[in-house]
Coordinates of C-alpha atoms and ligand atoms in Angstrom, one line a residue:
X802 CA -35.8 -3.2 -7.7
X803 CA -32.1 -4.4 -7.5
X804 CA -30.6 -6.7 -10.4
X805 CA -29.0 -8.5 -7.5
X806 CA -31.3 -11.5 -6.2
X807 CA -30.9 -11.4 -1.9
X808 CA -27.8 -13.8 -1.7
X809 CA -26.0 -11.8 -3.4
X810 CA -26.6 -8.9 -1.9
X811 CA -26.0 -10.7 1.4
X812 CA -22.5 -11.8 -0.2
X813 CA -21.8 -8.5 -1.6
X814 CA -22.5 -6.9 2.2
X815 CA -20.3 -9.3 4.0
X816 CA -17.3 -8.4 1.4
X817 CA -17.9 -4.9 2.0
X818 CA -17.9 -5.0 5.5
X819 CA -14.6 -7.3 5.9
X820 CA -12.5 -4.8 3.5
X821 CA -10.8 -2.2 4.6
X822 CA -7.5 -0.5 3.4
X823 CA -5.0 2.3 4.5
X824 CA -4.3 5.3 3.6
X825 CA -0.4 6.9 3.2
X826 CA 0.1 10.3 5.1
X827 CA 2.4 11.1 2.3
X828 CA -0.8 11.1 0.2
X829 CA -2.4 14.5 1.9
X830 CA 1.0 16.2 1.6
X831 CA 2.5 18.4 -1.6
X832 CA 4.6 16.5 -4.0
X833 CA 5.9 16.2 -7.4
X834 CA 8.2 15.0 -9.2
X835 CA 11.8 15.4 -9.6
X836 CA 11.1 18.0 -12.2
X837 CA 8.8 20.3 -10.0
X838 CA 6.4 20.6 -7.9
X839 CA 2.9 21.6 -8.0
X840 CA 2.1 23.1 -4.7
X841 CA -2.1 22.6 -3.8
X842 CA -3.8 24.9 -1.5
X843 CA -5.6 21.9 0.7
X844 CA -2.2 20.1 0.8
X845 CA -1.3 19.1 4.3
X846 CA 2.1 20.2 5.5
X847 CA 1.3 19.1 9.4
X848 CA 0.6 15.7 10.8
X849 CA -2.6 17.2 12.4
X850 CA -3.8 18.1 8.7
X851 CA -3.1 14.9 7.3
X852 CA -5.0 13.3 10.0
X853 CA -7.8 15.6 9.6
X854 CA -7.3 14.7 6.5
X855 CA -7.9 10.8 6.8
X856 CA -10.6 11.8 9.0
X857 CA -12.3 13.2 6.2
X858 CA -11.4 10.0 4.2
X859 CA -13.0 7.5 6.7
X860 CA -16.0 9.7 7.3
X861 CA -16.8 9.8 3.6
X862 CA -15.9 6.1 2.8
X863 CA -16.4 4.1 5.8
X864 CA -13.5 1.8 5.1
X865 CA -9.9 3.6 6.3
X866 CA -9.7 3.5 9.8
X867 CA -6.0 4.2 9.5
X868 CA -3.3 6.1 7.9
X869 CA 0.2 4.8 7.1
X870 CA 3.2 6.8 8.8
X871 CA 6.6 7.5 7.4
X872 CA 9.0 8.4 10.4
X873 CA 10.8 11.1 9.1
X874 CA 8.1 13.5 7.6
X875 CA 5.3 12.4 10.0
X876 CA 8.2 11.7 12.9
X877 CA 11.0 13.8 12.9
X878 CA 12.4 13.8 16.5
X879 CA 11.5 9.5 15.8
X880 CA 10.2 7.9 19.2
X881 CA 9.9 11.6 21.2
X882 CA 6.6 12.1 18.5
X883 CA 4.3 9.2 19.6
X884 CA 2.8 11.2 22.1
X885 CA 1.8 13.7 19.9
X886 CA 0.7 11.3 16.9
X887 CA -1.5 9.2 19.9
X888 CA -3.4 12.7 20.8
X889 CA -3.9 13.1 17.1
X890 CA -5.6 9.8 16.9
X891 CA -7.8 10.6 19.5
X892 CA -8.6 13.7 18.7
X893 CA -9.4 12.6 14.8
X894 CA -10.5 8.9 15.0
X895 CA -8.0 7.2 13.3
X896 CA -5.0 5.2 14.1
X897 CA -1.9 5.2 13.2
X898 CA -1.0 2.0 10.8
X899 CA 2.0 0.8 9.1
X900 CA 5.1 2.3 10.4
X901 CA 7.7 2.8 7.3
X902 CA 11.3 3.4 7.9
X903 CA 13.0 6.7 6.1
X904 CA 16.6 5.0 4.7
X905 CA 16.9 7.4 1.9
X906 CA 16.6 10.8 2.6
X907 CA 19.8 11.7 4.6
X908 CA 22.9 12.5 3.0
X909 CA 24.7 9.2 4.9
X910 CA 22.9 6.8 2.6
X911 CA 24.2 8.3 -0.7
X912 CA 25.8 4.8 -0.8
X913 CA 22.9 2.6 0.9
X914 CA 21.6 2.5 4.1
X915 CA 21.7 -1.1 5.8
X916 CA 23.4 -2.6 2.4
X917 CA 26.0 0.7 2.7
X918 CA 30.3 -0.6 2.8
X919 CA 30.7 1.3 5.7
X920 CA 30.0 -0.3 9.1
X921 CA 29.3 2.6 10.5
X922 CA 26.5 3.9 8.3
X923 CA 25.1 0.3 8.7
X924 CA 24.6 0.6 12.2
X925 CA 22.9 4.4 11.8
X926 CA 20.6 2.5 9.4
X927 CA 19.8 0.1 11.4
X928 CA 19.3 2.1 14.7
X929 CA 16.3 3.5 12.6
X930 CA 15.3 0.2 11.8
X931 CA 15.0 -0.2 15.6
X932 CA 13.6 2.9 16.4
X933 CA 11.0 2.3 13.7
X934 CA 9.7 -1.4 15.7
X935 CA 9.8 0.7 18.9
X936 CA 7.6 4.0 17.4
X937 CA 5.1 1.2 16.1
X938 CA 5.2 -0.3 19.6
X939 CA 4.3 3.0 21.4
X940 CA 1.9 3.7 18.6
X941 CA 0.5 0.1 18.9
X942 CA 0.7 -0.4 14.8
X943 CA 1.4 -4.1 13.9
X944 CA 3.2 -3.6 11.0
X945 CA 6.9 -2.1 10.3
X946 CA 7.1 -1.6 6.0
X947 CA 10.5 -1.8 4.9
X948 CA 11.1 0.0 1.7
X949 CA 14.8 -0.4 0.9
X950 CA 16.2 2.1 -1.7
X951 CA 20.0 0.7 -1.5
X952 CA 21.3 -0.4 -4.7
X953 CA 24.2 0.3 -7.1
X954 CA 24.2 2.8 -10.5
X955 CA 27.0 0.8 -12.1
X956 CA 28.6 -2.4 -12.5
X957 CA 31.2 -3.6 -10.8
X958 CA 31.4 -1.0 -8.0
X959 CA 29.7 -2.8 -4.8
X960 CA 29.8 -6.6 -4.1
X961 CA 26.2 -7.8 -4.7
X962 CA 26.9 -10.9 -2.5
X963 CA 28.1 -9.1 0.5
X964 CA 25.4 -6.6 0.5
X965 CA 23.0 -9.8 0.9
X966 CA 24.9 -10.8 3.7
X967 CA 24.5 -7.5 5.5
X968 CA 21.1 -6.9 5.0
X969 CA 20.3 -10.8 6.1
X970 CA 21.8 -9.7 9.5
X971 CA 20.3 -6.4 10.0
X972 CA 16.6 -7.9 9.2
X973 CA 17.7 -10.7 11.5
X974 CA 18.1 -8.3 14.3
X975 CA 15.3 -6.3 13.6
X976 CA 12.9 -9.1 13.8
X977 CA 14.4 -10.3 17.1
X978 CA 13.2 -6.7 17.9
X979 CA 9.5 -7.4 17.2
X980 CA 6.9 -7.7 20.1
X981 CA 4.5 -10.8 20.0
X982 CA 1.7 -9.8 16.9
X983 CA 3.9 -6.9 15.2
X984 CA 5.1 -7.9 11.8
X985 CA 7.9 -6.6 9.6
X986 CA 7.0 -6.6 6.0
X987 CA 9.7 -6.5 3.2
X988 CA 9.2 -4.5 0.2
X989 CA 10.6 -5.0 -3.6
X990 CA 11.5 -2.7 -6.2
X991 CA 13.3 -3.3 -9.3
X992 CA 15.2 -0.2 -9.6
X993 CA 15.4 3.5 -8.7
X994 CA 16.6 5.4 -7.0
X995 CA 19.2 2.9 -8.0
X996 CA 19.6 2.4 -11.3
X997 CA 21.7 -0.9 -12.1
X998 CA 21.0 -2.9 -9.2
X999 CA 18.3 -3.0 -6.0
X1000 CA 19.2 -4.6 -3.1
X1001 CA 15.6 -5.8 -2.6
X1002 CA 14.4 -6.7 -6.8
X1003 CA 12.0 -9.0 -6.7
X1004 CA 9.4 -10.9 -4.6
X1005 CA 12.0 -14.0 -4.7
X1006 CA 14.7 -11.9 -2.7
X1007 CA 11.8 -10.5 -0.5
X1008 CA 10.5 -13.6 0.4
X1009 CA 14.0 -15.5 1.1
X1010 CA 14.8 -12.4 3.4
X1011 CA 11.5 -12.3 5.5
X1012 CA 12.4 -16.4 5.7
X1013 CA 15.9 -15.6 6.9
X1014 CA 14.8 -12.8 9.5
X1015 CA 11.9 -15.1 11.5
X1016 CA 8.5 -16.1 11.4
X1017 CA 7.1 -12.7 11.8
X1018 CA 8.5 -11.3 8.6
X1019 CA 6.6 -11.5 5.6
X1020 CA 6.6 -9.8 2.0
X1021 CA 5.0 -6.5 1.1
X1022 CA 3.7 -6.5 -2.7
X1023 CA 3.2 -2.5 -4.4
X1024 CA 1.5 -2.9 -7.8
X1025 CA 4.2 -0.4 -9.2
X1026 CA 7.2 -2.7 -8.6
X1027 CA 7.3 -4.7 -11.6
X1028 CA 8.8 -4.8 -15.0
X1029 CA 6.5 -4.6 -17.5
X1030 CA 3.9 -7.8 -18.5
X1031 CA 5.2 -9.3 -14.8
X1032 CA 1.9 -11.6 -14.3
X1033 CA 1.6 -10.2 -10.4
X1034 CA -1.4 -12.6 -9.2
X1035 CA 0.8 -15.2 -10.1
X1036 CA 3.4 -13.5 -7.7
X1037 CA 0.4 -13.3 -5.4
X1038 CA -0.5 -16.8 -5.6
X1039 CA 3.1 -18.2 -4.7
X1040 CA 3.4 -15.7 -2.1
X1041 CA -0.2 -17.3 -0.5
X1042 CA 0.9 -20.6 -1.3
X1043 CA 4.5 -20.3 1.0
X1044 CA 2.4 -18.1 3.7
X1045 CA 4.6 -15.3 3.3
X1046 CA 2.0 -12.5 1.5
X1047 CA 2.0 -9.4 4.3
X1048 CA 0.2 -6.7 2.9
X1049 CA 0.3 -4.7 -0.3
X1050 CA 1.4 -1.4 -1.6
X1051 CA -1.5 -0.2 -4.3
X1052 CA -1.4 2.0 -7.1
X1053 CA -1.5 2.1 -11.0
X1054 CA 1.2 2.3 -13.1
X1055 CA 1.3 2.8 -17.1
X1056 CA 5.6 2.4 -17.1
X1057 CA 6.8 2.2 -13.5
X1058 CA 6.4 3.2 -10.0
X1059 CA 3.7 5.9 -11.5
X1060 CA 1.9 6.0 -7.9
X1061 CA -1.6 6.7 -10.3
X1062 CA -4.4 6.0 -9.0
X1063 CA -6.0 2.2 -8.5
X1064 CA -7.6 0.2 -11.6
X1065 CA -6.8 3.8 -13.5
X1066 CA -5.1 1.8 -16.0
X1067 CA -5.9 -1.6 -15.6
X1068 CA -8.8 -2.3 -13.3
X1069 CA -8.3 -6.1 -14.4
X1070 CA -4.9 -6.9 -12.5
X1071 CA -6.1 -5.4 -9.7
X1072 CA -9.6 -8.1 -9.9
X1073 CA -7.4 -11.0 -10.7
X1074 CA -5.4 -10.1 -7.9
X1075 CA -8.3 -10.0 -5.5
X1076 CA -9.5 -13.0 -7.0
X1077 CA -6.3 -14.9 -5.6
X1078 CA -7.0 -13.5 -2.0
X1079 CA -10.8 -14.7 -2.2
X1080 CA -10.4 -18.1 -3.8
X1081 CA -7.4 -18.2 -1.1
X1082 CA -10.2 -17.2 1.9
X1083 CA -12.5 -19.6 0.0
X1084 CA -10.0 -22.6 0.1
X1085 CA -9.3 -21.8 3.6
X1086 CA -5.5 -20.7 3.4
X1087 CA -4.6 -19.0 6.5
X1088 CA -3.1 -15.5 5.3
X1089 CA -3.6 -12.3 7.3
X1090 CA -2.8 -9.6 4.3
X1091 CA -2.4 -5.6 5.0
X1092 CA -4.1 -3.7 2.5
X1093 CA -2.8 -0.5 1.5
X1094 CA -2.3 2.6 -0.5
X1095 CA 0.7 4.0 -2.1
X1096 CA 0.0 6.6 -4.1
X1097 CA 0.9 10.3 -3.8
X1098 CA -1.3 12.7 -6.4
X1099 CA 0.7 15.6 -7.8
X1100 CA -2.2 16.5 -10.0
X1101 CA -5.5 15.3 -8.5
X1102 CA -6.7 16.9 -5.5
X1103 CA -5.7 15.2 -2.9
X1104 CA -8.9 14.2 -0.9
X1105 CA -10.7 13.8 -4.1
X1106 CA -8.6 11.2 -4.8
X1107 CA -8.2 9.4 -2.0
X1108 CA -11.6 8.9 -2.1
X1109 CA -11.8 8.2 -5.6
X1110 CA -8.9 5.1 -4.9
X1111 CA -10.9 3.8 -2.2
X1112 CA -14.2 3.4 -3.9
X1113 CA -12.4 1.8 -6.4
X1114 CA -10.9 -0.5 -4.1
X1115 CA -13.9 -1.3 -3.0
X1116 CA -15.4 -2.1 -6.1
X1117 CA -12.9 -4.0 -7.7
X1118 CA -12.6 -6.4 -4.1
X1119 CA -17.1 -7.3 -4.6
X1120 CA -16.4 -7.6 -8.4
X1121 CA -13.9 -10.0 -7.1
X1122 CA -16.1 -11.4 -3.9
X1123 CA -18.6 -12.1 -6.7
X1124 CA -16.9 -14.6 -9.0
X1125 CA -18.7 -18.1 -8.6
X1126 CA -15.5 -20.3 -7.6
X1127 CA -17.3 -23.6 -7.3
X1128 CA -18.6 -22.9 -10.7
X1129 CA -15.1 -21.5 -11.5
X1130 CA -13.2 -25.0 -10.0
X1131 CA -15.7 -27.4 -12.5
X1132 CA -15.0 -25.5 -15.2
X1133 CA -11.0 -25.6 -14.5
X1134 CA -11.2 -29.2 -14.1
X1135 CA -12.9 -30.0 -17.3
X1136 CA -10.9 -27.3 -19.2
X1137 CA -13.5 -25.9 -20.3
X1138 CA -11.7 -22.6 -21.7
X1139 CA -13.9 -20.2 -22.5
X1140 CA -16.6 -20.7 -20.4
X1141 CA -14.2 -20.9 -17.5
X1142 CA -13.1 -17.7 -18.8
X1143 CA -16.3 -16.2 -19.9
X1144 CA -17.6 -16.6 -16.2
X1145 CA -14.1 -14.9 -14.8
X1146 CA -14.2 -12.0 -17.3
X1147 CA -18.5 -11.5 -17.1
X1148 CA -18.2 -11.2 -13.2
X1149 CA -15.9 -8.6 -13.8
X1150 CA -18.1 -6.6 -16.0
X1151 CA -20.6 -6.8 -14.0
X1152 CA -21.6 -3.5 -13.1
X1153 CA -21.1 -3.5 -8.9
X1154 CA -21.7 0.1 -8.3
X1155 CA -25.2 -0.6 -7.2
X1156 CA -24.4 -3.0 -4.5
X1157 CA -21.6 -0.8 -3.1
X1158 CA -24.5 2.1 -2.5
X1159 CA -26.2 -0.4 -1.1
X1160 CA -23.9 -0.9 1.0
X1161 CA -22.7 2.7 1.7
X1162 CA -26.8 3.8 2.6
X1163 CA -26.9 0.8 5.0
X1164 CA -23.7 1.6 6.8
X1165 CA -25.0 5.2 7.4
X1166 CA -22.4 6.5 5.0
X1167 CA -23.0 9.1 2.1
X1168 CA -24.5 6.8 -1.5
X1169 CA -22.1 8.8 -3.5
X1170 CA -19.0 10.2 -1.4
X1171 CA -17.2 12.0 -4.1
X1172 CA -20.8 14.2 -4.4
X1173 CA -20.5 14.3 -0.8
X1174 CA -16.9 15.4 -0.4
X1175 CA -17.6 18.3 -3.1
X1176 CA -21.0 19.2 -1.1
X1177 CA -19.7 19.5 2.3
X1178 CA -17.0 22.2 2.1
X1179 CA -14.2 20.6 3.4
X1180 CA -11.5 21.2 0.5
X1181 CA -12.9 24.5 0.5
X1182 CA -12.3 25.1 4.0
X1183 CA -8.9 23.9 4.0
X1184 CA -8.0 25.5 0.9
X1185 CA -8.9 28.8 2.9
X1186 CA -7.2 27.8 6.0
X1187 CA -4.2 26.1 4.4
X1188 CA -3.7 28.2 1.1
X1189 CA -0.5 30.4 1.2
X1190 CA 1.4 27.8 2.9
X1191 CA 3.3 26.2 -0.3
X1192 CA 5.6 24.0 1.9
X1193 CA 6.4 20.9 0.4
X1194 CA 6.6 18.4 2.9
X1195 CA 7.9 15.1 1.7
X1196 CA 11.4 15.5 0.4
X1197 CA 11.1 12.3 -2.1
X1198 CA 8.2 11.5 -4.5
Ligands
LIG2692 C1 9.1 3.5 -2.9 O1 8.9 3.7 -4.2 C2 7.7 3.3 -2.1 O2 6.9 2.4 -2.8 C3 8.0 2.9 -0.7 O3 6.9 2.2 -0.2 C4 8.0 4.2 0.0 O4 7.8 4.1 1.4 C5 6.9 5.0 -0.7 O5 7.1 4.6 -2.1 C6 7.1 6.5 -0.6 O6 6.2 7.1 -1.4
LIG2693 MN1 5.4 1.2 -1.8

């Protein structure tokens, strides 16, 4: 007999059935860090394998019908590709999501990419900007996710100022490349690879670009991109409140950009950030938000944990769903502290697990997929296939 009485349950389905999330390609793949690298048997070093891969994922979990690309390690030749990655797709059942522009790996953007002095490497970067909107248009993904690395490692030795100016213009004429429906989402990060300035640091400077560049730009949040004690469902809340929110970038840090797993450190952010997007869908804000992953595992194996971060995902969103806001709202209007906050913090605790099985065995999908991913052979059968091959695919991370 469930603890849950039948609304909730009915609740609890409904939020399970309206959350999905994406998985990164770069995920699958070998990585490291800029010390070394710890090469995995079942690492993917071809497209096809990572979207085996995510086949694997959406199989086990139900809830990732597509996979983040990154044009240069999923793309090389660019646009010539998207025949390829479209029979992929087919042949694995899952499509291709976000497309994310590659400005940092090539040697011409040792001084920035579309921030960089020289006019010349501007217009390079940018021509990947463009061929990023086009790939996504051939691949039919909505969303283009800008991750800027430009920045500056000392003072004094790039004008701030003009580099705004520059980048204004290049989003400006990327946008006016978009096709009715796609969106391009602007990313933050407050430092590295650049280490005394970013070009994009904050969620301020995202959100004034993606208002510059048109009505179909918007900001991209990842959970790693903010200095310590930054209060990011507050972030969250502003962003919902202008209509510019476009998607976010999960993962756990404990100091930076640790790309750990979800809710490994603190599974409360990522509930109070959910919280905003459900009192938001409860208030009836229009917001249309991507939800995805950015994590790559050096240490975990690599399916394991994708699967691990997406049933933690889904818990965290029905902890979340599951918060009484109309009891919430009375108790915010008569400040009533701690039972306001007794409500918030005991619908956290609440053990979900249950309900998302519930879930799972109703959907036709596996009640525990981690049992199910161990059970079924696959790493092993990739490890046997793919072991020997110790390429490392993606160049950064
Ligand atoms: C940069 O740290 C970032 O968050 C960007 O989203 C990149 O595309 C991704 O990581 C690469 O792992
Ligand atoms: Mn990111």
């Amino acid at each position: 007999m469930s603890q849950f009485n039948s609304a909730t349950t009915e609740r609890a389905m409904q939020a399970l059935d309206a959350f999905q999330i994406e998985i990164p390609s770069w995920g699958f793949a070998n990585t490291g860090t800029r010390f070394g690298k710890f090469v995995q048997p079942a690492a993917a070093s071809t497209l096809e394998e990572k979207f085996s891969d995510a086949a694997e994922v959406l199989r086990l979990t139900g809830a990732t019908p597509t996979m983040a690309l990154h044009v240069l390690w999923d793309l090389p030749n660019g646009k010539k590709d998207a025949a390829k990655v479209k029979e992929l797709e087919e042949k694995h059942g899952v499509r291709s999501g976000s497309i994310n522009p590659n400005l940092f790996q090539d040697q011409e953007y040792k001084y920035g990419s579309l921030c960089n002095p020289s006019a010349e490497i501007r217009a390079l970067a940018l021509a990947h900007m463009f061929d990023s909107v086009e790939i996504a248009t051939q691949l039919g993904s909505r969303d283009i996710s800008l991750w800027l690395p430009d920045g500056s490692n000392y003072p004094g030795t790039q004008s701030m100022r003009k580099r705004i100016e520059w980048l204004a213009e290049a989003l400006q004429a990327t946008h006016s490349k978009l096709k009715p429906g796609q969106r391009l989402l602007v990313e933050y990060k407050p430092f590295e690879p650049a280490f005394y300035h970013t070009d994009i640091a904050d969620w301020g400077m995202s959100a004034h670009l993606a208002r510059e560049a048109g009505p179909q730009a918007f900001v991209l949040v990842d959970t790693g991109h903010h200095y310590q004690g930054q209060n990011i469902e507050q972030i969250v809340a502003w962003l919902l409140h202008i209509g510019l929110l476009g998607g976010f970038h999960f993962n756990d840090r404990r100091y930076a950009d640790d790309d750990l797993t979800i809710g490994s450190i603190d599974p409360y952010q990522v509930f109070r950030i959910f919280h905003e997007l459900h009192a938001a869908k409860a208030d009836k804000l229009p917001h249309d938000v991507a939800y995805m992953i950015d994590q790559s595992h050096n240490l975990k194996g690599k399916i394991e944990a994708a699967v691990q971060t997406v049933s933690t995902a889904q818990e965290l969103w029905l902890k979340a769903a599951l918060v009484d806001r109309e009891e919430l709202g009375r108790l915010q209007e008569k400040c009533d502290l701690v039972a306001a906050e007794e409500l918030f913090r005991g619908t956290f605790w609440t053990d979900v697990r249950p309900l998302v099985v519930e879930w799972r065995v109703a959907r036709g999908l596996p009640a525990d997929p981690l049992k199910a991913l161990r059970k079924d052979g696959y790493v092993t059968r990739i490890e046997r296939e793919r072991g020997g091959r110790h390429s490392v695919v993606n160049s950064y991370a």
